[in-house]
Coordinates of C-alpha atoms and ligand atoms in Angstrom, one line a residue:
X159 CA 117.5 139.5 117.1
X160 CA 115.1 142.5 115.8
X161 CA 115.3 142.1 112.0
X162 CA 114.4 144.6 109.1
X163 CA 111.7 141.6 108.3
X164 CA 110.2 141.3 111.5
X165 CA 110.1 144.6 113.0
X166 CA 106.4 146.9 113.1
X167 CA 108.1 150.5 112.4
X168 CA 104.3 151.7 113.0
X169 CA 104.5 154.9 114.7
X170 CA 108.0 154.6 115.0
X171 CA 110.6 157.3 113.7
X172 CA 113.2 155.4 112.2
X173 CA 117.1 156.4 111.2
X174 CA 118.5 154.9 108.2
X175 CA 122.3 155.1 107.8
X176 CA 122.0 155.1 103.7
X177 CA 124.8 154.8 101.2
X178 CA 123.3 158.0 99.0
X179 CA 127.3 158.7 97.9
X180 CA 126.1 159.0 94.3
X181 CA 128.5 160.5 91.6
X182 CA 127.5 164.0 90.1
X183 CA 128.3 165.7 87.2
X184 CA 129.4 169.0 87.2
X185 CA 125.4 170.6 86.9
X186 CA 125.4 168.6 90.2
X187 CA 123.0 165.8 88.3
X188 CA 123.0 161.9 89.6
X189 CA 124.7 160.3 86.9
X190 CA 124.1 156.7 88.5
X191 CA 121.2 156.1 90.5
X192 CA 122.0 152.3 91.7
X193 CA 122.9 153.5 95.3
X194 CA 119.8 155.1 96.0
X195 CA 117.6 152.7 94.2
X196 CA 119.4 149.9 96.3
X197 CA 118.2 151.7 99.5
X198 CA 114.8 151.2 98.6
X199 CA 113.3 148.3 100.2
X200 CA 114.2 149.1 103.2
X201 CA 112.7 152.7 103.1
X202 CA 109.9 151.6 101.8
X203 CA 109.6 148.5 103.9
X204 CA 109.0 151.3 107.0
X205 CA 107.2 153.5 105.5
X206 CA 104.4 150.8 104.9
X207 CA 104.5 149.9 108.1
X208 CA 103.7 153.1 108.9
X209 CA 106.6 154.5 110.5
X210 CA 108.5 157.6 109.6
X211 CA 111.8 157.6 108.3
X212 CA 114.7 159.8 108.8
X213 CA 117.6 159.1 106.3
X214 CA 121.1 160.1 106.4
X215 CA 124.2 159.3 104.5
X216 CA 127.6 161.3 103.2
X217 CA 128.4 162.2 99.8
X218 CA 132.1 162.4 98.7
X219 CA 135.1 163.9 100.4
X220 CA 134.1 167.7 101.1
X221 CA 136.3 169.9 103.5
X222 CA 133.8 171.4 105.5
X223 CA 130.2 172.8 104.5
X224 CA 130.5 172.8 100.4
X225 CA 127.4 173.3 98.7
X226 CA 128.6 170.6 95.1
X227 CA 128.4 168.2 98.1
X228 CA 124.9 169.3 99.3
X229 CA 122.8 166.4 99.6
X230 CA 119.3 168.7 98.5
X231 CA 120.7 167.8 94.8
X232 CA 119.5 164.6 96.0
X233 CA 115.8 165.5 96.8
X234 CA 114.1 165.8 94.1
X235 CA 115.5 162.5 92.3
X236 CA 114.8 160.6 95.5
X237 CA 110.9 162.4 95.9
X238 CA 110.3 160.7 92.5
X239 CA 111.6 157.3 93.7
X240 CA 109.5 157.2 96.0
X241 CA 106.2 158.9 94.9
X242 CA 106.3 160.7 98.0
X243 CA 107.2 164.1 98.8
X244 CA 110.9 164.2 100.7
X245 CA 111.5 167.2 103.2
X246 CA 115.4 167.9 103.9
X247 CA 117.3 169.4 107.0
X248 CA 120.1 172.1 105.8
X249 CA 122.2 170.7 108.5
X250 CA 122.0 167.2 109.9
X251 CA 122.4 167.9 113.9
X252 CA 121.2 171.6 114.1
X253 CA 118.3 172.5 116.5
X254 CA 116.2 173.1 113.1
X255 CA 116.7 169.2 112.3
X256 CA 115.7 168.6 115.8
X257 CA 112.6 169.9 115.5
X258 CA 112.0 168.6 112.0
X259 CA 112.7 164.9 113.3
X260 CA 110.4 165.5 116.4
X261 CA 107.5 166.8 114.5
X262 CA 108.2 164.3 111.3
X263 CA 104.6 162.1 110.8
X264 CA 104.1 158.8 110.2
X265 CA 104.5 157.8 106.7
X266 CA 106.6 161.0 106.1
X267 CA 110.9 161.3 105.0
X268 CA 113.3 163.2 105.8
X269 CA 117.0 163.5 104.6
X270 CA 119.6 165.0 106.4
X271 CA 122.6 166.9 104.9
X272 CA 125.8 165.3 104.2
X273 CA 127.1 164.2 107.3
X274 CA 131.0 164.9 105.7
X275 CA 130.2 168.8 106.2
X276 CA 131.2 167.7 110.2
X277 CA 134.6 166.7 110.8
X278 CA 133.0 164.7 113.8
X279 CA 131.3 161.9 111.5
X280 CA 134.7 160.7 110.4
X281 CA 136.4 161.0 113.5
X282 CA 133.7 159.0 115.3
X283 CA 132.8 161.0 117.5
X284 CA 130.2 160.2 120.4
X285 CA 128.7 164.0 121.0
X286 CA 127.8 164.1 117.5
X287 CA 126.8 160.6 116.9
X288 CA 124.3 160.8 120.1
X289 CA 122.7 164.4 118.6
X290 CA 122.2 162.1 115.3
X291 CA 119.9 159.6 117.6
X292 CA 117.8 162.4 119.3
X293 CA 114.3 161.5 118.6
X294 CA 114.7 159.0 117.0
X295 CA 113.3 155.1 117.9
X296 CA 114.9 152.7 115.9
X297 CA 118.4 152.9 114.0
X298 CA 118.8 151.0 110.8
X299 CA 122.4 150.4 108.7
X300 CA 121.7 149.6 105.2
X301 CA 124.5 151.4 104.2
X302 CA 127.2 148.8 103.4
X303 CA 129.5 150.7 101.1
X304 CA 130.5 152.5 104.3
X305 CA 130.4 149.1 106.8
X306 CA 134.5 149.3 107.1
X307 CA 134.7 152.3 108.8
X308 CA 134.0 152.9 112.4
X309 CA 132.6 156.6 111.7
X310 CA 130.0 158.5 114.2
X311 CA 126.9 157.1 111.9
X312 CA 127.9 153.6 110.9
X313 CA 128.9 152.4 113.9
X314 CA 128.7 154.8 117.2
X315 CA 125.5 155.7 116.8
X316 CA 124.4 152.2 117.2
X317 CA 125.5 152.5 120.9
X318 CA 122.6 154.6 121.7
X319 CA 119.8 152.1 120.8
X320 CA 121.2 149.0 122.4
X321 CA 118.0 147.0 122.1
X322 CA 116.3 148.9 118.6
X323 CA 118.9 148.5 116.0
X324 CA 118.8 146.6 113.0
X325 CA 120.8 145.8 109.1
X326 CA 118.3 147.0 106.4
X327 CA 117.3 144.9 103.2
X328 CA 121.0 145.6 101.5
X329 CA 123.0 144.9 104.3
X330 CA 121.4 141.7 104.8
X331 CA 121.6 140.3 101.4
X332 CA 125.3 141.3 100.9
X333 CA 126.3 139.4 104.1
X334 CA 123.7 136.4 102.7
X335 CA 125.9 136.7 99.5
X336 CA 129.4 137.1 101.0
X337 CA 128.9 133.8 103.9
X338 CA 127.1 131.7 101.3
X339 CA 130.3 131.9 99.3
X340 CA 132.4 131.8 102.3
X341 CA 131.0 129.4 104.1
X342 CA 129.0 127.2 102.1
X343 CA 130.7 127.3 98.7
X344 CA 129.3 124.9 95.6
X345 CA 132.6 123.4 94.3
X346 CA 135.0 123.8 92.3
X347 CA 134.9 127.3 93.7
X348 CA 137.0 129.6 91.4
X349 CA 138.1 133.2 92.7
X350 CA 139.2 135.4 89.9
X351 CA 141.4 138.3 91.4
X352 CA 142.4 141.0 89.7
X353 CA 143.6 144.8 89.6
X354 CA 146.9 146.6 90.0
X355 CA 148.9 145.9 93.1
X356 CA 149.8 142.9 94.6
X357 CA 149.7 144.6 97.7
X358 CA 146.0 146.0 98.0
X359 CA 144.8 141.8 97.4
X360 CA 147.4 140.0 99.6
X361 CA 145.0 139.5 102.4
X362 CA 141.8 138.4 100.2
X363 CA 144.4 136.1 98.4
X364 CA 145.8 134.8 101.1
X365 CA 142.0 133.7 103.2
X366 CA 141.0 132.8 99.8
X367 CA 143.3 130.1 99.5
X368 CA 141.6 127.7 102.2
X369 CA 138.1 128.1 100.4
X370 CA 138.9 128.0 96.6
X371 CA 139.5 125.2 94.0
X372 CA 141.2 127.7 91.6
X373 CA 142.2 130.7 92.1
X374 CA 143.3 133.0 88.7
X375 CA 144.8 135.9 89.2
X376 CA 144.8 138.6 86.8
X377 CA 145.7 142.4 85.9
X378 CA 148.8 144.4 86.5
X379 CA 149.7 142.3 89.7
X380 CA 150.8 139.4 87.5
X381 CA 153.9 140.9 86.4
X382 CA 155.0 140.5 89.6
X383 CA 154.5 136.8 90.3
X384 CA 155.9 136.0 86.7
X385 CA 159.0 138.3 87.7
X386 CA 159.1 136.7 90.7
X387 CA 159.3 133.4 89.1
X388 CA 162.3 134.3 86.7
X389 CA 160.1 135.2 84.1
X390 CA 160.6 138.5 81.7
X391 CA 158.1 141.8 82.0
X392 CA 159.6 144.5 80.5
X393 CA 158.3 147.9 81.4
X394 CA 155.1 145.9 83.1
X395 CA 153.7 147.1 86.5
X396 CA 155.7 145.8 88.9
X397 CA 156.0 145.8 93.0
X398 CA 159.8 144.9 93.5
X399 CA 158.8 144.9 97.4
X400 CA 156.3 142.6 97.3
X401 CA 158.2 139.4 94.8
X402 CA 159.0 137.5 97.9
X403 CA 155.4 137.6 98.9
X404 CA 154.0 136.3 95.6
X405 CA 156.8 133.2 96.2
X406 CA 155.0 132.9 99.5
X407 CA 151.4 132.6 97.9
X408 CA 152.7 130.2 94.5
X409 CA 153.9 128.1 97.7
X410 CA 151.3 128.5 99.9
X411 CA 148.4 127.5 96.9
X412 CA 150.9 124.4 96.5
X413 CA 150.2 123.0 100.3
X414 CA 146.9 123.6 99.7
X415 CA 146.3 122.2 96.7
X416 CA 144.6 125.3 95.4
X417 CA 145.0 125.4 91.0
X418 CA 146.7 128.8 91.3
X419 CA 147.0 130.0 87.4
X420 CA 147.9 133.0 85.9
X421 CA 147.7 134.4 82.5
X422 CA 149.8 132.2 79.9
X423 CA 149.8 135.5 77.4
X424 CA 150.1 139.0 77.5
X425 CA 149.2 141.6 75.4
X426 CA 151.7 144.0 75.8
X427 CA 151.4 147.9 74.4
X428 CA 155.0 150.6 73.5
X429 CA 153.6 153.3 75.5
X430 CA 150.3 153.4 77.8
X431 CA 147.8 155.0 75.7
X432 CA 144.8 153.7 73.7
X433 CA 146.6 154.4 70.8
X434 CA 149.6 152.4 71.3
X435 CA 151.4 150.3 68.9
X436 CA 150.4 146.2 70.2
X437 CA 151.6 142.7 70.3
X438 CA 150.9 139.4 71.9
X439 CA 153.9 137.2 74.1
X440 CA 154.0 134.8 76.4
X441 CA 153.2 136.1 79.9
X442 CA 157.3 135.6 81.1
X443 CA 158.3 137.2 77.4
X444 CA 157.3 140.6 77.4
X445 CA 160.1 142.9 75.4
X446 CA 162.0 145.3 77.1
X447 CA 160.2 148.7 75.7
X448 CA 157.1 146.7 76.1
X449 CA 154.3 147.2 79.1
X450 CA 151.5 144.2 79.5
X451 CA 148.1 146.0 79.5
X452 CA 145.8 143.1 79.4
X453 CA 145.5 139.0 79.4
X454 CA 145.8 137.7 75.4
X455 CA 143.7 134.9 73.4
X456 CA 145.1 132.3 75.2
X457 CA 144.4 133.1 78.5
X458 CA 141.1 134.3 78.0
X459 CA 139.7 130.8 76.5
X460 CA 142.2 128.9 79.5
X461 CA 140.2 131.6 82.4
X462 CA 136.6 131.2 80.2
X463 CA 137.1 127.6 80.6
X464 CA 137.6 127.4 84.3
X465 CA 135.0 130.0 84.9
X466 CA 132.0 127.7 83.2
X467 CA 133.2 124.4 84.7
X468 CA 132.4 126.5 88.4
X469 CA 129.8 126.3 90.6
X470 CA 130.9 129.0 93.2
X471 CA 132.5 132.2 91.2
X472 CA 134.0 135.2 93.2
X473 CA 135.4 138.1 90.9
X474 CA 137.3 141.4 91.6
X475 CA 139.3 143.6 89.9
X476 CA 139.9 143.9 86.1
X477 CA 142.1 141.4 83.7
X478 CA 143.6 144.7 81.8
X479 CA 143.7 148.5 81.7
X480 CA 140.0 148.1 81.0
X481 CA 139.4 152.1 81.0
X482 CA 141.3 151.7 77.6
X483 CA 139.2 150.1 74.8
X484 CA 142.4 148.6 73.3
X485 CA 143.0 146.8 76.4
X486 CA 139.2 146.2 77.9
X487 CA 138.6 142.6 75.9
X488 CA 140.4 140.5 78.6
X489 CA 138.3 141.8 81.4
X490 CA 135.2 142.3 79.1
X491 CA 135.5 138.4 77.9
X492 CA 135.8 137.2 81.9
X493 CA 132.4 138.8 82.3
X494 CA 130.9 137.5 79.6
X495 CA 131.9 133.9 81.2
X496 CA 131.1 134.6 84.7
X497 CA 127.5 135.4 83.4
X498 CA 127.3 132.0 81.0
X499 CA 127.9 129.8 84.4
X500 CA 125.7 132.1 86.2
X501 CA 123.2 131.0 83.8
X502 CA 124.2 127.2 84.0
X503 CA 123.7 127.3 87.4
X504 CA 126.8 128.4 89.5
X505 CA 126.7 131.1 92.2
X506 CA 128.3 134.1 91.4
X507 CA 129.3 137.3 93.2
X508 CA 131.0 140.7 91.8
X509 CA 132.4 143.4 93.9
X510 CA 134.8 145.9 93.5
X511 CA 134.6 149.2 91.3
X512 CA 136.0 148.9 88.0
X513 CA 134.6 144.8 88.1
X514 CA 131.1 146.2 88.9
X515 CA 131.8 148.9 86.3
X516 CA 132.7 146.1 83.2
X517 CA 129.6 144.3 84.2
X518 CA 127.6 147.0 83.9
X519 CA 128.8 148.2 81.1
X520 CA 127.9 145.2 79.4
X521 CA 124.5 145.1 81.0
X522 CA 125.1 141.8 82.6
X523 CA 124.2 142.7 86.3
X524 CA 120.7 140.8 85.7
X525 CA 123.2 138.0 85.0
X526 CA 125.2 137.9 88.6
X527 CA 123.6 136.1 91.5
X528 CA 124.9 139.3 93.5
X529 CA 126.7 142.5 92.3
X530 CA 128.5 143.8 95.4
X531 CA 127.5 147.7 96.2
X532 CA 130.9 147.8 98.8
X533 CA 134.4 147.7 97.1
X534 CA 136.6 148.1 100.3
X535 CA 134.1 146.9 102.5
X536 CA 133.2 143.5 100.3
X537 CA 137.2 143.0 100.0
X538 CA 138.0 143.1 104.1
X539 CA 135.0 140.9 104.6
X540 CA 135.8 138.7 102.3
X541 CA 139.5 139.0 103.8
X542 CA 137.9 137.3 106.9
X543 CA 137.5 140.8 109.1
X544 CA 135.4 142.1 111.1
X545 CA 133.6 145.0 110.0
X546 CA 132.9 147.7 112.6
X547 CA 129.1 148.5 111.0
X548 CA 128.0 145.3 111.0
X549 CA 130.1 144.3 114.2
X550 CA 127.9 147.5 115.8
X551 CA 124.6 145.9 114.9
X552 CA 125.3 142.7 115.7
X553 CA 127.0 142.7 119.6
Ligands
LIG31 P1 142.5 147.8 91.7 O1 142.0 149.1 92.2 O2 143.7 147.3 92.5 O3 141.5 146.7 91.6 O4 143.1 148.1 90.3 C1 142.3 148.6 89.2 C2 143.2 149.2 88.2 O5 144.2 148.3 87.8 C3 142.4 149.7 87.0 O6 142.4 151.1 86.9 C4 143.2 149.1 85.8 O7 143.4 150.0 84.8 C5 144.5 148.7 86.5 N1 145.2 147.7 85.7 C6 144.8 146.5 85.4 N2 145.7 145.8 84.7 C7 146.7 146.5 84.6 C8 148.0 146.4 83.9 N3 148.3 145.2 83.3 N4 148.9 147.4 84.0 C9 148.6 148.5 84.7 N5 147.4 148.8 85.3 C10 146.5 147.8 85.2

């Protein structure tokens, strides 16, 4: 198999599918550059071979041609990454970014426009996707926040290069992260699993349970295994639909021997807000005006102690309403741990939003073995899926 290491891009033009969905504020200014930075290697991995490299990528959910999702705000941010002047298409199939791919030089970039602005990208679509691989040699995914999705540039336009298509530097280390905890897991292995719904983690729960040693869950979805084991949650988020499945996963963890624990307290607020008046109970005693907003003293030290006995540590999805200082220590404190065993020695991966979020927040991402760039895409591989992007590249 062609690899991102052992390809000679000279004289080649090459098409990166990128992951350049960066947020913006409102003057249209990156606010976080880790996307683009992480796409790095790769492009510059080409360009020193001496190839060309023609980049594409979306950039949030526009309706049509919108110029607060133009990806020229992009240029200039990108030119300085690079050291190297970056020339953009206006439109990413147009007879105008024909050209400019044809006539693009060795050693030279070019970024297309957001490829949201056609309807066509999401849809899949294989007219589109084949105007995409015009002139070009060699197609490249490295964009793995966008693996999941069978769109026009993650996945159809791999058809068209059925011998020159390859993952980039990201992709490659995010599936080296993901199967090395997978498939060759130091033990104990401890997953911690957090976040609102019981619903949105059911599948990673469920495939986790053959591969873990303990498995913590945390967040608002523990209201519902504690209601659905007689216990009392108040006003706490709850998914009435969804108590029979938690039964099914408390005895599930039992046939497989998996530690399944939750949180043994709660710290529970009168109203959602930051403000709100507090107080600690046991996980199953939470008042009846009361809503749990994050994991108390108890739990934290029970989780922290778990976490730096591990040599395998997989964590997504916050403890608390983290977003809410009053209710960010339960989450903030997990962190904290899964960086101390990092440090001791044990393998550790972080994906998801808000998880990634805490942890950089804290400035702990040195501190991870791997910090996950994919939410949904991380959770359905880890879910044992298959991923159309990577399934593209690799058949
Ligand atoms: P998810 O996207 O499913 O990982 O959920 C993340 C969201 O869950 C965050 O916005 C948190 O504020 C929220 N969350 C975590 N714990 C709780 C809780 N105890 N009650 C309500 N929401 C929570």
């Amino acid at each position: 198999m062609k690899t991102i290491e052992n390809y000679n891009f000279e004289g080649k033009k090459a098409l990166i599918r990128v992951d350049f969905n960066v947020p913006l504020n409102d003057k249209q200014e990156i606010t976080d550059d880790t996307r683009i930075k992480a796409a790095l290697p790769t492009i510059n991995k080409i360009l020193k071979d001496k190839g060309s490299v023609i980049l594409m990528s979306h950039l949030g959910r526009p309706k049509g041609v919108s110029p607060e999702f133009s990806l020229k705000n992009l240029v200039a941010h990108l030119s300085q990454l690079l050291g190297r002047e970056v020339k953009f298409a206006d439109d990413c199939i147009s007879e105008q970014a024909q050209t400019m791919k044809k006539e693009l030089k060795n050693g030279e970039i070019l970024l297309l426009e957001n490829l949201r602005f056609y309807s066509e990208e999401k849809k899949g679509d294989e007219a589109f996707a084949k105007k995409l691989a015009e002139n070009i040699d060699v197609y490249v995914n490295d964009a793995f926040g966008t693996a999941h999705r069978a769109h026009a540039s993650t996945t159809v336009v791999a058809k068209f290069f059925p011998e020159e298509k390859m993952f980039g530097f990201l992709i490659n280390n995010e599936l080296k992260s993901m199967d090395k905890v997978l498939r060759e897991p130091g033990h104990p292995f401890t997953a911690i699993i957090g976040g609102a719904k019981v619903s949105s983690k059911i599948n990673i729960i469920i495939n986790l349970l053959d591969k873990v040693d303990n498995l913590i869950i945390g967040g608002g979805m523990t209201y519902t295994f504690i209601k659905a084991q007689g216990g009392k949650i108040g006003n706490s988020l709850v998914e009435e639909d969804k108590l029979d499945t938690a039964l099914e996963v408390i005895k599930k963890a039992k046939e497989k021997n998996v530690n399944l624990i939750f949180p043994v307290d709660s710290l529970n607020a009168d109203k959602f807000a930051n403000d709100a008046k507090t107080e600690v109970t046991k996980i199953d005693e939470v008042g009846d005006d009361w809503l749990g907003l994050d994991i108390a003293k108890n739990s934290i030290k029970l989780f922290n102690d778990l976490i730096e006995k591990s040599k395998t540590i997989l964590w997504n999805g916050p403890m608390g309403v983290f977003e809410m200082e009053t209710f960010a220590k339960g989450t903030t404190q997990v962190a904290k741990a899964i960086a101390k065993a990092t440090e001791k020695g044990a393998f550790s991966l972080v994906g998801g939003g808000d998880s990634v979020a805490a942890i950089n927040k804290l400035n702990l991402a040195d501190k991870i073995s791997y910090v996950s760039t994919g939410g949904g895409a991380m959770l359905e591989y880890m879910e044992g899926k298959t991923l159309p992007g990577i399934k593209a590249i690799r058949e």
